Amino acid sequence: MEPIITSSISHIIYPVKNLDEAIEFYTQNLAFKVLRRYGSGRGRDSAYLELGGVLLEMGENPNAAPARADGRLENRIGLTVKDLDACVELLKSRGVEMEDEPYEARTFWGRQCKIKGPSGYSVTLREWKAPDGPTFADWQPRHEGMIRTG
């Protein structure tokens, strides 16, 4: 069977409890841009936020972001940063809470951390260590117990 031809990610659905709060957080702290904001006529506001050509479609929903049994959320996005330490310092100065302080990653060369976003979502910030990156074909794990399987 021939696969359907696709060229990129169109959008990611991201329900939020408070659209204004979410827009402020993602634009002021994480460099997203608001492309459009709209209402459905049923009192539900939504917006397209963009970063790197990918649309985050935020729709206001008071029941957004259902939690796991331990209270943490499964849904999150990961963003690339050039200088993780500087980014963390800036976000902390703005009152953004850390979920995990920066640590050396196990699945790529570099470091990452998680911050707490609105609606209870976590946002992962990732700093790649060259030459590793999303398309680095020669990646090999550097941690004991980790093996490359593909």
Tab-separated table of C-alpha atoms in Angstrom:
chain	number	residue	atom	x	y	z
A	1	MET	CA	0.000	0.000	0.000
A	2	GLU	CA	1.347	3.442	-0.951
A	3	PRO	CA	1.706	5.858	1.975
A	4	ILE	CA	-0.167	9.143	1.895
A	5	ILE	CA	2.299	11.854	0.916
A	6	THR	CA	2.805	14.459	3.637
A	7	SER	CA	5.304	17.296	3.772
A	8	SER	CA	5.266	18.683	7.310
A	9	ILE	CA	3.355	18.916	10.562
A	10	SER	CA	0.327	21.134	10.008
A	11	HIS	CA	-0.645	21.768	13.620
A	12	ILE	CA	-0.753	20.304	17.084
A	13	ILE	CA	-3.971	20.531	19.103
A	14	TYR	CA	-3.255	21.950	22.556
A	15	PRO	CA	-6.320	22.504	24.765
A	16	VAL	CA	-5.762	25.088	27.503
A	17	LYS	CA	-7.791	26.150	30.528
A	18	ASN	CA	-7.234	29.883	29.995
A	19	LEU	CA	-6.379	31.081	26.476
A	20	ASP	CA	-5.169	34.544	27.499
A	21	GLU	CA	-2.825	33.084	30.114
A	22	ALA	CA	-1.502	30.483	27.663
A	23	ILE	CA	-0.909	33.033	24.891
A	24	GLU	CA	0.949	35.323	27.283
A	25	PHE	CA	3.126	32.467	28.591
A	26	TYR	CA	4.096	31.033	25.196
A	27	THR	CA	4.659	34.386	23.472
A	28	GLN	CA	6.428	36.188	26.316
A	29	ASN	CA	8.630	33.315	27.485
A	30	LEU	CA	9.080	30.918	24.571
A	31	ALA	CA	9.049	33.132	21.437
A	32	PHE	CA	5.824	31.829	19.892
A	33	LYS	CA	3.910	34.261	17.684
A	34	VAL	CA	0.122	34.613	17.547
A	35	LEU	CA	-0.977	34.153	13.937
A	36	ARG	CA	-4.711	34.371	14.484
A	37	ARG	CA	-7.288	34.277	17.214
A	38	TYR	CA	-10.899	33.272	16.656
A	39	GLY	CA	-14.128	32.171	18.289
A	40	SER	CA	-16.484	29.405	17.289
A	41	GLY	CA	-19.593	31.424	18.072
A	42	ARG	CA	-20.280	29.062	20.975
A	43	GLY	CA	-18.153	30.936	23.485
A	44	ARG	CA	-15.052	28.855	22.807
A	45	ASP	CA	-11.999	30.946	21.950
A	46	SER	CA	-9.038	29.520	20.060
A	47	ALA	CA	-5.762	30.733	18.593
A	48	TYR	CA	-2.970	29.614	16.287
A	49	LEU	CA	0.480	30.165	17.771
A	50	GLU	CA	3.512	29.492	15.593
A	51	LEU	CA	7.123	28.555	16.242
A	52	GLY	CA	9.509	27.283	13.589
A	53	GLY	CA	6.745	26.808	11.062
A	54	VAL	CA	4.655	24.553	13.336
A	55	LEU	CA	1.234	25.684	14.528
A	56	LEU	CA	0.112	25.098	18.084
A	57	GLU	CA	-3.683	25.294	17.932
A	58	MET	CA	-4.829	26.343	21.381
A	59	GLY	CA	-8.478	25.980	22.218
A	60	GLU	CA	-9.918	27.138	25.517
A	61	ASN	CA	-11.408	24.245	27.470
A	62	PRO	CA	-11.961	24.323	31.242
A	63	ASN	CA	-11.324	20.549	31.346
A	64	ALA	CA	-8.028	20.771	29.458
A	65	ALA	CA	-4.966	18.752	30.293
A	66	PRO	CA	-6.201	15.651	32.083
A	67	ALA	CA	-3.702	14.408	34.667
A	68	ARG	CA	-2.186	10.953	35.110
A	69	ALA	CA	-2.761	9.070	38.358
A	70	ASP	CA	0.330	10.740	39.891
A	71	GLY	CA	-1.049	14.188	39.004
A	72	ARG	CA	1.494	14.872	36.245
A	73	LEU	CA	0.446	15.411	32.653
A	74	GLU	CA	1.351	13.294	29.647
A	75	ASN	CA	0.874	15.988	27.011
A	76	ARG	CA	3.862	18.261	26.531
A	77	ILE	CA	5.910	19.828	23.809
A	78	GLY	CA	9.676	19.946	23.509
A	79	LEU	CA	11.517	23.035	22.311
A	80	THR	CA	15.121	23.517	21.235
A	81	VAL	CA	17.239	26.204	22.904
A	82	LYS	CA	20.804	27.273	22.103
A	83	ASP	CA	21.909	28.044	25.681
A	84	LEU	CA	19.954	26.100	28.285
A	85	ASP	CA	21.554	27.782	31.293
A	86	ALA	CA	20.806	31.302	30.014
A	87	CYS	CA	17.253	30.284	29.103
A	88	VAL	CA	16.613	28.779	32.549
A	89	GLU	CA	18.044	31.854	34.271
A	90	LEU	CA	15.800	34.173	32.230
A	91	LEU	CA	12.677	32.064	32.794
A	92	LYS	CA	13.311	31.849	36.542
A	93	SER	CA	13.734	35.633	36.669
A	94	ARG	CA	10.255	35.877	35.126
A	95	GLY	CA	8.771	33.603	37.762
A	96	VAL	CA	8.488	30.499	35.575
A	97	GLU	CA	8.623	27.371	37.737
A	98	MET	CA	10.964	24.491	36.992
A	99	GLU	CA	9.632	20.956	36.981
A	100	ASP	CA	13.095	19.456	36.479
A	101	GLU	CA	16.389	21.348	36.692
A	102	PRO	CA	18.785	20.855	33.737
A	103	TYR	CA	20.209	17.362	33.489
A	104	GLU	CA	22.242	15.336	30.994
A	105	ALA	CA	19.860	13.527	28.690
A	106	ARG	CA	19.999	9.809	28.041
A	107	THR	CA	18.425	9.691	24.581
A	108	PHE	CA	20.541	12.378	22.896
A	109	TRP	CA	23.825	14.223	23.419
A	110	GLY	CA	23.084	17.312	25.429
A	111	ARG	CA	20.958	18.509	28.298
A	112	GLN	CA	17.334	19.267	28.961
A	113	CYS	CA	14.953	20.427	31.658
A	114	LYS	CA	11.221	20.839	32.118
A	115	ILE	CA	9.327	23.973	33.027
A	116	LYS	CA	5.757	24.289	34.252
A	117	GLY	CA	3.439	25.926	31.756
A	118	PRO	CA	-0.169	27.035	32.046
A	119	SER	CA	-2.985	24.477	32.278
A	120	GLY	CA	-0.588	22.104	34.047
A	121	TYR	CA	1.457	21.222	30.955
A	122	SER	CA	5.170	20.566	31.110
A	123	VAL	CA	7.413	22.069	28.430
A	124	THR	CA	10.743	20.374	27.776
A	125	LEU	CA	13.659	22.603	26.807
A	126	ARG	CA	16.444	20.770	24.967
A	127	GLU	CA	19.994	21.876	24.202
A	128	TRP	CA	21.680	19.589	21.666
A	129	LYS	CA	25.436	18.951	21.907
A	130	ALA	CA	27.078	18.896	18.478
A	131	PRO	CA	27.360	16.926	16.364
A	132	ASP	CA	24.140	15.359	17.643
A	133	GLY	CA	20.823	16.718	16.390
A	134	PRO	CA	17.502	15.367	15.157
A	135	THR	CA	19.041	13.910	11.974
A	136	PHE	CA	22.512	12.853	13.245
A	137	ALA	CA	22.866	9.363	11.744
A	138	ASP	CA	25.909	8.335	13.826
A	139	TRP	CA	24.336	8.862	17.244
A	140	GLN	CA	25.325	6.302	19.859
A	141	PRO	CA	24.225	6.272	23.516
A	142	ARG	CA	26.776	7.538	26.033
A	143	HIS	CA	25.081	6.137	29.129
A	144	GLU	CA	25.442	2.695	30.649
A	145	GLY	CA	22.372	0.596	30.081
A	146	MET	CA	21.292	2.513	26.970
A	147	ILE	CA	21.580	0.784	23.592
A	148	ARG	CA	20.797	1.926	20.091
A	149	THR	CA	18.143	-0.278	18.564
A	150	GLY	CA	17.652	1.362	15.226
